[in-house]
Short mmCIF file of C-alpha atoms and ligand atoms in Angstrom, two decimals:
data_model
loop_
_atom_site.label_atom_id
_atom_site.label_comp_id
_atom_site.label_asym_id
_atom_site.label_seq_id
_atom_site.Cartn_x
_atom_site.Cartn_y
_atom_site.Cartn_z
CA UNK A 1 0.00 0.00 0.00
CA UNK A 2 1.61 3.21 -1.06
CA UNK A 3 -0.91 5.72 0.32
CA UNK A 4 0.62 7.19 3.45
CA UNK A 5 -1.24 10.48 3.90
CA UNK A 6 -4.79 11.78 3.67
CA UNK A 7 -3.57 14.39 1.17
CA UNK A 8 -3.01 11.60 -1.36
CA UNK A 9 -6.66 10.60 -1.14
CA UNK A 10 -8.99 12.59 -3.36
CA UNK A 11 -10.94 14.12 -0.49
CA UNK A 12 -12.15 17.71 -0.63
CA UNK A 13 -10.42 20.45 1.41
CA UNK A 14 -13.40 20.55 3.79
CA UNK A 15 -12.95 16.90 4.81
CA UNK A 16 -9.16 17.24 4.90
CA UNK A 17 -9.56 20.14 7.31
CA UNK A 18 -11.85 18.11 9.57
CA UNK A 19 -9.32 15.28 9.66
CA UNK A 20 -6.58 17.72 10.62
CA UNK A 21 -8.79 19.16 13.34
CA UNK A 22 -9.49 15.66 14.65
CA UNK A 23 -5.76 15.05 14.79
CA UNK A 24 -5.81 12.12 12.36
CA UNK A 25 -2.24 12.15 11.06
CA UNK A 26 -2.53 9.39 8.47
CA UNK A 27 -5.13 6.99 7.10
CA UNK A 28 -5.34 3.59 8.75
CA UNK A 29 -4.71 0.60 6.40
CA UNK A 30 -8.43 0.00 5.80
CA UNK A 31 -8.92 3.70 5.00
CA UNK A 32 -5.93 3.76 2.64
CA UNK A 33 -7.28 0.75 0.72
CA UNK A 34 -11.03 1.36 0.85
CA UNK A 35 -11.36 5.10 0.25
CA UNK A 36 -9.98 5.11 -3.34
CA UNK A 37 -12.12 2.09 -4.25
CA UNK A 38 -15.30 3.69 -2.90
CA UNK A 39 -14.56 7.05 -4.52
CA UNK A 40 -14.15 5.22 -7.82
CA UNK A 41 -17.75 4.01 -7.42
CA UNK A 42 -16.87 0.35 -7.03
CA UNK A 43 -18.64 -2.18 -4.81
CA UNK A 44 -16.57 -3.38 -1.92
CA UNK A 45 -16.32 -6.27 0.47
CA UNK A 46 -14.05 -5.41 3.36
CA UNK A 47 -12.92 -7.60 6.22
CA UNK A 48 -12.17 -5.23 9.08
CA UNK A 49 -12.90 -5.23 12.76
CA UNK A 50 -14.07 -2.39 14.93
CA UNK A 51 -11.04 -0.38 15.97
CA UNK A 52 -9.38 -0.42 12.57
CA UNK A 53 -10.91 2.92 11.54
CA UNK A 54 -13.45 1.16 9.32
CA UNK A 55 -16.21 3.69 10.01
CA UNK A 56 -14.25 6.60 8.57
CA UNK A 57 -13.22 4.27 5.72
CA UNK A 58 -16.79 4.34 4.41
CA UNK A 59 -18.15 7.57 5.91
CA UNK A 60 -15.48 9.83 4.38
CA UNK A 61 -15.93 8.69 0.76
CA UNK A 62 -19.72 8.67 1.21
CA UNK A 63 -19.62 12.29 2.36
CA UNK A 64 -17.30 13.15 -0.52
CA UNK A 65 -19.56 11.60 -3.15
CA UNK A 66 -22.70 13.17 -1.68
CA UNK A 67 -21.06 16.60 -1.53
CA UNK A 68 -20.27 16.30 -5.22
CA UNK A 69 -23.82 15.18 -5.95
CA UNK A 70 -25.23 18.19 -4.08
CA UNK A 71 -23.30 20.52 -6.33
CA UNK A 72 -25.16 19.16 -9.33
CA UNK A 73 -28.47 20.85 -10.18
CA UNK A 74 -31.30 18.95 -8.49
CA UNK A 75 -34.77 18.44 -9.91
CA UNK A 76 -37.32 19.95 -7.56
CA UNK A 77 -36.66 20.86 -3.98
CA UNK A 78 -37.09 17.40 -2.43
CA UNK A 79 -34.18 15.88 -0.62
CA UNK A 80 -34.34 12.11 -0.91
CA UNK A 81 -32.21 9.69 1.09
CA UNK A 82 -29.05 9.03 -0.92
CA UNK A 83 -27.09 6.76 1.39
CA UNK A 84 -28.19 4.08 3.82
CA UNK A 85 -25.96 2.46 6.42
CA UNK A 86 -27.47 -0.73 7.84
CA UNK A 87 -26.17 -1.89 11.20
CA UNK A 88 -27.12 -4.79 13.49
CA UNK A 89 -27.53 -2.96 16.81
CA UNK A 90 -28.76 0.29 18.25
CA UNK A 91 -25.40 1.02 19.84
CA UNK A 92 -23.58 0.68 16.55
CA UNK A 93 -26.24 2.84 14.90
CA UNK A 94 -25.56 5.61 17.41
CA UNK A 95 -21.81 5.29 16.92
CA UNK A 96 -22.01 5.46 13.14
CA UNK A 97 -24.39 8.42 13.42
CA UNK A 98 -21.90 10.20 15.66
CA UNK A 99 -19.10 9.45 13.20
CA UNK A 100 -21.13 10.87 10.31
CA UNK A 101 -21.72 14.02 12.36
CA UNK A 102 -18.04 14.22 13.29
CA UNK A 103 -16.63 13.71 9.82
CA UNK A 104 -19.42 15.66 8.14
CA UNK A 105 -19.10 18.80 10.27
CA UNK A 106 -18.93 21.88 8.09
CA UNK A 107 -20.71 20.15 5.20
CA UNK A 108 -24.37 20.79 4.39
CA UNK A 109 -25.14 17.08 4.54
CA UNK A 110 -27.74 15.80 6.97
CA UNK A 111 -28.18 12.43 8.60
CA UNK A 112 -30.73 10.65 10.74
CA UNK A 113 -30.96 7.61 12.92
CA UNK A 114 -33.61 4.91 12.89
CA UNK A 115 -33.61 2.04 15.37
CA UNK A 116 -36.05 0.07 17.46
CA UNK A 117 -36.86 0.31 21.14
CA UNK A 118 -37.69 4.02 21.09
CA UNK A 119 -40.66 6.05 19.88
CA UNK A 120 -41.14 5.88 16.12
CA UNK A 121 -42.89 9.28 16.01
CA UNK A 122 -39.79 11.33 16.84
CA UNK A 123 -37.86 9.46 14.14
CA UNK A 124 -40.59 10.15 11.58
CA UNK A 125 -40.40 13.84 12.48
CA UNK A 126 -36.62 13.89 11.98
CA UNK A 127 -37.01 12.24 8.57
CA UNK A 128 -39.43 14.91 7.37
CA UNK A 129 -36.70 17.54 7.50
CA UNK A 130 -34.92 15.79 4.63
CA UNK A 131 -32.04 13.40 5.16
CA UNK A 132 -29.04 12.59 2.97
CA UNK A 133 -27.59 9.74 5.01
CA UNK A 134 -29.74 7.35 7.00
CA UNK A 135 -28.30 4.99 9.61
CA UNK A 136 -30.69 2.21 10.53
CA UNK A 137 -31.24 -1.19 12.04
CA UNK A 138 -33.15 -3.43 9.59
CA UNK A 139 -36.34 -4.12 11.58
CA UNK A 140 -37.19 -0.53 12.43
CA UNK A 141 -36.31 0.61 8.92
CA UNK A 142 -38.88 -1.83 7.55
CA UNK A 143 -41.47 -0.42 9.98
CA UNK A 144 -40.83 3.05 8.60
CA UNK A 145 -41.10 1.83 5.02
CA UNK A 146 -44.37 0.03 5.80
CA UNK A 147 -45.75 3.23 7.31
CA UNK A 148 -44.68 5.16 4.24
CA UNK A 149 -42.57 7.44 6.44
CA UNK A 150 -39.65 7.21 4.06
CA UNK A 151 -38.64 6.07 0.62
CA UNK A 152 -35.41 4.55 -0.58
CA UNK A 153 -36.18 5.05 -4.26
CA UNK A 154 -33.36 7.52 -4.82
CA UNK A 155 -30.77 5.60 -2.86
CA UNK A 156 -27.33 5.52 -4.43
CA UNK A 157 -25.14 4.03 -1.71
CA UNK A 158 -25.88 1.10 0.55
CA UNK A 159 -23.51 0.11 3.36
CA UNK A 160 -23.68 -2.99 5.55
CA UNK A 161 -21.66 -2.48 8.69
CA UNK A 162 -20.88 -5.61 10.71
CA UNK A 163 -22.69 -7.71 8.13
CA UNK A 164 -21.61 -10.94 9.84
CA UNK A 165 -23.41 -9.89 12.99
CA UNK A 166 -26.51 -9.02 11.01
CA UNK A 167 -26.56 -12.57 9.67
CA UNK A 168 -25.84 -14.03 13.13
CA UNK A 169 -28.78 -12.09 14.51
CA UNK A 170 -31.08 -13.54 11.87
CA UNK A 171 -31.68 -10.37 9.85
CA UNK A 172 -31.58 -12.15 6.48
CA UNK A 173 -35.35 -11.92 5.93
CA UNK A 174 -35.36 -8.21 6.73
CA UNK A 175 -32.42 -7.66 4.40
CA UNK A 176 -34.21 -9.48 1.59
CA UNK A 177 -37.35 -7.40 2.17
CA UNK A 178 -35.34 -4.17 2.20
CA UNK A 179 -33.51 -5.00 -1.01
CA UNK A 180 -36.86 -5.09 -2.81
CA UNK A 181 -37.28 -1.41 -2.03
CA UNK A 182 -33.80 -0.28 -2.97
CA UNK A 183 -32.73 0.51 -6.55
CA UNK A 184 -30.51 -2.15 -8.10
CA UNK A 185 -28.39 0.60 -9.62
CA UNK A 186 -26.39 1.58 -6.57
CA UNK A 187 -23.05 1.22 -4.89
CA UNK A 188 -22.93 -1.44 -2.17
CA UNK A 189 -20.29 -1.74 0.53
CA UNK A 190 -20.09 -4.72 2.85
CA UNK A 191 -18.03 -4.48 6.02
CA UNK A 192 -17.59 -7.49 8.26
CA UNK A 193 -15.22 -8.59 11.00
CA UNK A 194 -15.37 -12.23 9.97
CA UNK A 195 -16.14 -13.85 6.63
CA UNK A 196 -17.75 -17.26 6.43
CA UNK A 197 -19.72 -19.07 3.75
CA UNK A 198 -22.97 -17.32 4.69
CA UNK A 199 -21.33 -13.97 4.26
CA UNK A 200 -19.93 -14.89 0.87
CA UNK A 201 -23.40 -16.08 -0.13
CA UNK A 202 -24.81 -12.69 0.91
CA UNK A 203 -22.05 -10.89 -0.94
CA UNK A 204 -22.95 -12.70 -4.15
CA UNK A 205 -26.52 -11.43 -3.88
CA UNK A 206 -25.54 -7.91 -2.95
CA UNK A 207 -22.36 -6.96 -4.72
CA UNK A 208 -21.42 -6.37 -8.32
CA UNK A 209 -17.86 -7.12 -9.28
CA UNK A 210 -16.65 -6.13 -5.83
CA UNK A 211 -13.16 -5.22 -4.77
CA UNK A 212 -12.08 -7.40 -1.85
CA UNK A 213 -10.07 -5.86 0.96
CA UNK A 214 -8.86 -7.47 4.12
CA UNK A 215 -6.78 -5.51 6.55
CA UNK A 216 -5.99 -8.46 8.74
CA UNK A 217 -5.96 -12.01 7.39
CA UNK A 218 -9.42 -13.46 7.52
CA UNK A 219 -10.67 -14.40 10.99
CA UNK A 220 -7.44 -13.50 12.67
CA UNK A 221 -7.22 -11.24 15.62
CA UNK A 222 -5.63 -7.82 15.63
CA UNK A 223 -1.89 -8.17 16.07
CA UNK A 224 -1.67 -5.66 18.87
CA UNK A 225 -3.90 -7.75 21.14
CA UNK A 226 -2.11 -10.17 23.40
CA UNK A 227 -4.24 -13.20 24.15
CA UNK A 228 -3.87 -15.36 27.23
CA UNK A 229 -5.86 -18.34 28.37
CA UNK A 230 -5.81 -18.97 32.12
CA UNK A 231 -6.85 -22.38 33.34
CA UNK A 232 -8.78 -21.80 36.55
CA UNK A 233 -11.40 -23.71 38.50
CA UNK A 234 -14.93 -22.51 37.76
CA UNK A 235 -15.65 -21.47 41.33
CA UNK A 236 -12.49 -19.35 41.53
CA UNK A 237 -13.22 -17.27 38.43
CA UNK A 238 -14.94 -14.54 40.42
CA UNK A 239 -12.01 -14.32 42.84
CA UNK A 240 -9.56 -14.06 39.95
CA UNK A 241 -11.58 -11.30 38.26
CA UNK A 242 -11.68 -9.43 41.57
CA UNK A 243 -7.94 -9.86 41.97
CA UNK A 244 -7.24 -8.56 38.45
CA UNK A 245 -9.33 -5.43 39.03
CA UNK A 246 -8.44 -4.67 42.64
CA UNK A 247 -4.85 -5.84 42.92
CA UNK A 248 -3.61 -5.68 39.35
CA UNK A 249 -5.51 -2.48 38.59
CA UNK A 250 -7.24 -3.79 35.47
CA UNK A 251 -9.77 -1.02 35.00
CA UNK A 252 -11.69 -0.09 33.05
CA UNK A 253 -12.26 -3.64 31.94
CA UNK A 254 -14.84 -5.13 29.61
CA UNK A 255 -15.93 -8.57 30.79
CA UNK A 256 -17.86 -10.94 28.57
CA UNK A 257 -20.42 -13.38 29.81
CA UNK A 258 -22.21 -15.96 27.66
CA UNK A 259 -25.57 -15.21 29.26
CA UNK A 260 -27.57 -12.24 30.51
CA UNK A 261 -28.06 -13.94 33.86
CA UNK A 262 -24.32 -14.56 34.10
CA UNK A 263 -23.63 -10.89 33.34
CA UNK A 264 -26.10 -9.71 36.00
CA UNK A 265 -24.74 -12.14 38.56
CA UNK A 266 -21.10 -11.18 38.03
CA UNK A 267 -21.87 -7.45 38.08
CA UNK A 268 -23.69 -7.94 41.40
CA UNK A 269 -20.90 -10.06 42.86
CA UNK A 270 -18.27 -7.53 41.84
CA UNK A 271 -20.43 -4.77 43.33
CA UNK A 272 -20.49 -6.63 46.65
CA UNK A 273 -16.70 -6.78 46.48
CA UNK A 274 -16.59 -2.98 46.26
CA UNK A 275 -16.00 -2.79 42.52
CA UNK A 276 -18.06 -0.33 40.50
CA UNK A 277 -19.51 -2.73 37.92
CA UNK A 278 -22.65 -2.85 35.80
CA UNK A 279 -24.19 -5.37 33.44
CA UNK A 280 -24.89 -4.53 29.81
CA UNK A 281 -27.31 -6.67 27.85
CA UNK A 282 -30.47 -6.75 25.83
CA UNK A 283 -32.84 -6.94 28.83
CA UNK A 284 -31.97 -3.35 29.67
CA UNK A 285 -34.02 -0.55 28.17
CA UNK A 286 -32.41 1.60 25.53
CA UNK A 287 -32.03 4.50 27.95
CA UNK A 288 -30.50 2.25 30.61
CA UNK A 289 -28.01 0.94 28.07
CA UNK A 290 -27.06 4.43 27.00
CA UNK A 291 -26.61 5.49 30.62
CA UNK A 292 -24.37 2.51 31.40
CA UNK A 293 -22.31 3.17 28.30
CA UNK A 294 -21.93 6.81 29.18
CA UNK A 295 -20.64 5.89 32.64
CA UNK A 296 -18.21 3.38 31.20
CA UNK A 297 -16.94 5.85 28.61
CA UNK A 298 -16.56 8.53 31.29
CA UNK A 299 -14.37 6.15 33.28
CA UNK A 300 -16.58 6.09 36.39
CA UNK A 301 -17.33 2.40 35.94
CA UNK A 302 -14.52 -0.04 36.64
CA UNK A 303 -16.10 -3.01 34.93
CA UNK A 304 -18.74 -3.50 32.29
CA UNK A 305 -20.09 -7.05 32.13
CA UNK A 306 -21.60 -7.56 28.69
CA UNK A 307 -23.17 -10.22 26.55
CA UNK A 308 -21.95 -10.69 22.98
CA UNK A 309 -24.94 -9.17 21.24
CA UNK A 310 -25.00 -6.11 23.46
CA UNK A 311 -21.30 -5.47 23.18
CA UNK A 312 -21.18 -5.78 19.46
CA UNK A 313 -19.60 -2.78 17.81
CA UNK A 314 -19.03 -0.84 21.02
CA UNK A 315 -16.52 1.86 20.32
CA UNK A 316 -14.87 2.36 23.64
CA UNK A 317 -11.46 3.91 23.34
CA UNK A 318 -8.55 3.48 25.73
CA UNK A 319 -9.67 -0.01 26.63
CA UNK A 320 -6.66 -2.06 27.64
CA UNK A 321 -8.31 -5.12 29.10
CA UNK A 322 -10.89 -7.64 28.07
CA UNK A 323 -11.79 -10.65 30.21
CA UNK A 324 -13.79 -13.54 28.84
CA UNK A 325 -15.48 -15.28 31.72
CA UNK A 326 -15.61 -18.30 29.46
CA UNK A 327 -15.19 -19.04 25.77
CA UNK A 328 -18.19 -18.05 23.63
CA UNK A 329 -20.21 -20.71 21.84
CA UNK A 330 -19.55 -19.01 18.49
CA UNK A 331 -15.84 -18.78 17.68
CA UNK A 332 -16.51 -15.61 15.65
CA UNK A 333 -17.68 -13.94 18.86
CA UNK A 334 -14.25 -14.55 20.35
CA UNK A 335 -12.70 -12.52 17.54
CA UNK A 336 -15.19 -9.72 18.15
CA UNK A 337 -14.73 -9.80 21.92
CA UNK A 338 -10.99 -9.40 21.90
CA UNK A 339 -11.28 -6.80 19.12
CA UNK A 340 -12.67 -4.44 21.78
CA UNK A 341 -9.15 -3.92 23.05
CA UNK A 342 -5.86 -3.04 21.41
CA UNK A 343 -7.56 -0.23 19.54
CA UNK A 344 -6.16 2.73 17.65
CA UNK A 345 -2.61 1.50 18.03
CA UNK A 346 -2.74 0.71 21.77
CA UNK A 347 -1.64 -2.70 22.89
CA UNK A 348 -4.43 -4.63 24.55
CA UNK A 349 -4.62 -7.70 26.70
CA UNK A 350 -7.47 -10.17 26.31
CA UNK A 351 -7.68 -13.08 28.69
CA UNK A 352 -10.04 -16.00 28.77
CA UNK A 353 -10.79 -17.93 31.93
CA UNK A 354 -10.78 -21.54 30.97
CA UNK A 355 -12.17 -24.51 32.76
CA UNK A 356 -11.78 -28.03 31.38
CA UNK A 357 -15.41 -28.38 30.30
CA UNK A 358 -14.81 -25.57 27.79
CA UNK A 359 -12.14 -27.58 25.94
CA UNK A 360 -14.35 -28.15 22.83
CA UNK A 361 -15.00 -24.39 22.57
CA UNK A 362 -11.30 -23.61 22.88
CA UNK A 363 -10.63 -26.05 20.05
CA UNK A 364 -13.23 -24.35 17.87
CA UNK A 365 -11.67 -20.94 18.49
CA UNK A 366 -8.21 -22.30 17.75
CA UNK A 367 -9.52 -23.81 14.51
CA UNK A 368 -10.94 -20.46 13.38
CA UNK A 369 -7.80 -18.54 14.34
CA UNK A 370 -5.63 -21.29 12.94
CA UNK A 371 -3.38 -20.94 15.94
CA UNK A 372 -2.98 -22.54 19.31
CA UNK A 373 -3.83 -20.67 22.46
CA UNK A 374 -1.62 -22.22 25.10
CA UNK A 375 -3.05 -22.34 28.60
CA UNK A 376 -1.25 -20.88 31.56
CA UNK A 377 -1.84 -20.56 35.26
CA UNK A 378 -2.30 -17.35 37.14
CA UNK A 379 -0.11 -17.43 40.26
CA UNK A 380 -2.30 -18.03 43.30
CA UNK A 381 -5.20 -19.26 41.15
CA UNK A 382 -3.75 -22.49 39.85
CA UNK A 383 -6.39 -25.11 39.05
CA UNK A 384 -6.90 -28.04 41.34
CA UNK A 385 -4.94 -30.65 39.43
CA UNK A 386 -6.60 -33.53 41.20
CA UNK A 387 -9.71 -32.58 39.23
CA UNK A 388 -8.00 -31.42 36.06
CA UNK A 389 -8.15 -33.61 32.97
CA UNK A 390 -4.52 -34.69 32.56
CA UNK A 391 -5.12 -35.89 29.01
CA UNK A 392 -3.58 -33.71 26.32
CA UNK A 393 -6.21 -32.02 24.21
CA UNK A 394 -6.91 -33.85 21.02
CA UNK A 395 -9.33 -33.05 18.34
CA UNK A 396 -10.92 -35.55 16.01
CA UNK A 397 -13.89 -37.81 16.39
CA UNK A 398 -12.08 -40.49 18.38
CA UNK A 399 -10.97 -38.08 21.05
CA UNK A 400 -14.40 -36.48 21.23
CA UNK A 401 -16.15 -39.83 21.58
CA UNK A 402 -13.72 -40.80 24.29
CA UNK A 403 -14.40 -37.54 26.09
CA UNK A 404 -18.17 -38.02 25.80
CA UNK A 405 -17.83 -41.54 27.19
CA UNK A 406 -15.76 -40.27 30.08
CA UNK A 407 -18.28 -37.58 30.85
CA UNK A 408 -21.13 -40.08 30.72
CA UNK A 409 -19.25 -42.43 33.07
CA UNK A 410 -18.61 -39.55 35.46
CA UNK A 411 -22.41 -39.28 35.70
CA UNK A 412 -22.53 -35.60 34.80
CA UNK A 413 -20.15 -34.67 37.62
CA UNK A 414 -18.54 -31.30 37.17
CA UNK A 415 -21.46 -29.94 35.19
CA UNK A 416 -22.80 -26.60 36.40
P1 AMP B 1 -13.66 2.33 14.07
O1 AMP B 1 -12.85 1.15 13.67
O2 AMP B 1 -14.35 2.96 12.94
O3 AMP B 1 -14.59 1.98 15.21
O4 AMP B 1 -12.64 3.46 14.63
C1 AMP B 1 -11.87 3.27 15.77
C2 AMP B 1 -11.34 4.58 16.36
O5 AMP B 1 -10.25 5.07 15.59
C3 AMP B 1 -12.38 5.70 16.39
O6 AMP B 1 -12.40 6.23 17.71
C4 AMP B 1 -11.86 6.74 15.40
O7 AMP B 1 -12.14 8.04 15.86
C5 AMP B 1 -10.38 6.47 15.35
N1 AMP B 1 -9.77 6.73 14.02
C6 AMP B 1 -10.30 6.43 12.82
N2 AMP B 1 -9.47 6.76 11.82
C7 AMP B 1 -8.37 7.28 12.40
C8 AMP B 1 -7.13 7.81 11.89
N3 AMP B 1 -6.87 7.84 10.58
N4 AMP B 1 -6.24 8.26 12.78
C9 AMP B 1 -6.49 8.22 14.12
N5 AMP B 1 -7.63 7.74 14.66
C10 AMP B 1 -8.56 7.27 13.82
#
């Protein structure tokens, strides 16, 4: 990649000035590769995680193209939606909206936000004023279309941000319904942290002769994140988390739990131990989630205990630590979880607390990363070896059958 400065990208002086004001010295790799492709009007499929600068990679060229379009004489005085950014979650919608506002300051372009869980009336009102760029979650956008509150007939640019998550969350039907209302003659950009067969299938439906860009090899984790797996007995996990926060000073820390109940329980337990911790998951109302996030961003919270869906796409800067209470069921979620740290050039540390019953999940993650994650012990929290499976981990059907037999013979002992 030979582009080393924003000046080499064909962005207007207005945007260049904003970037200087924001203190962005140089484009990140995804920006250097994606911006010229998007400005050239090509479709794009980009593999990039949160933290790589991917938002600016599509927002800047969108703004540039729309500014140029605005300079052309327009028929009538109507102001149709020209660009749509589809995102899986409300939090990501808010973040993208904020980025559009940040990068678009000083331009005449307008944007609006449409997501579920809040009153639809206020959103309809905002749309009436005329919107150039719409950021939306699929379900609520369909509601608006059904109500006739907006039209996508003049759309020119369609962006999918965190497309993999959209598929994971089962948005395929909504996407199909939306595509029926969007002109086929458009530019489509697909951003995703991980790329699997489902995503490639979606890309074949959506994209025309796309340029493919990957800033990190597919399904690998950002290089500046150090990953550690600590073998620890299940009942000592809480004590270890407490130790890391209180003694080792790991704060603010983002902790992942597989379940909402688990997140609530840990946040409560940490609270009892004198740690300022809150849970963050889909059972909370939108306003409660925003409040929790605000506190975490402001640094008043020491620990945020989140589920995968809720934490998706969180842009929390200066995060040095991520703790996985256990491995996620979906290996892709592991990649997303640890992508919360090591951002914008800072080195991050992501640890996973591992107990023997999670061995199959560890193997799945290792298979996706194509690397081994060696286990270690945390001094003072070594596992009780009399209960630890001394057998070396083996994959393959034979080993799995053997394991299943052993578990069956143990009569479900050790299960939680
Ligand atoms: P994203 O991957 O879009 O979530 O961006 C991650 C963070 O990097 C955001 O807080 C951006 O403000 C910041 N950022 C994006 N591009 C640059 C850049 N070229 N230089 C410095 N920071 C950037």
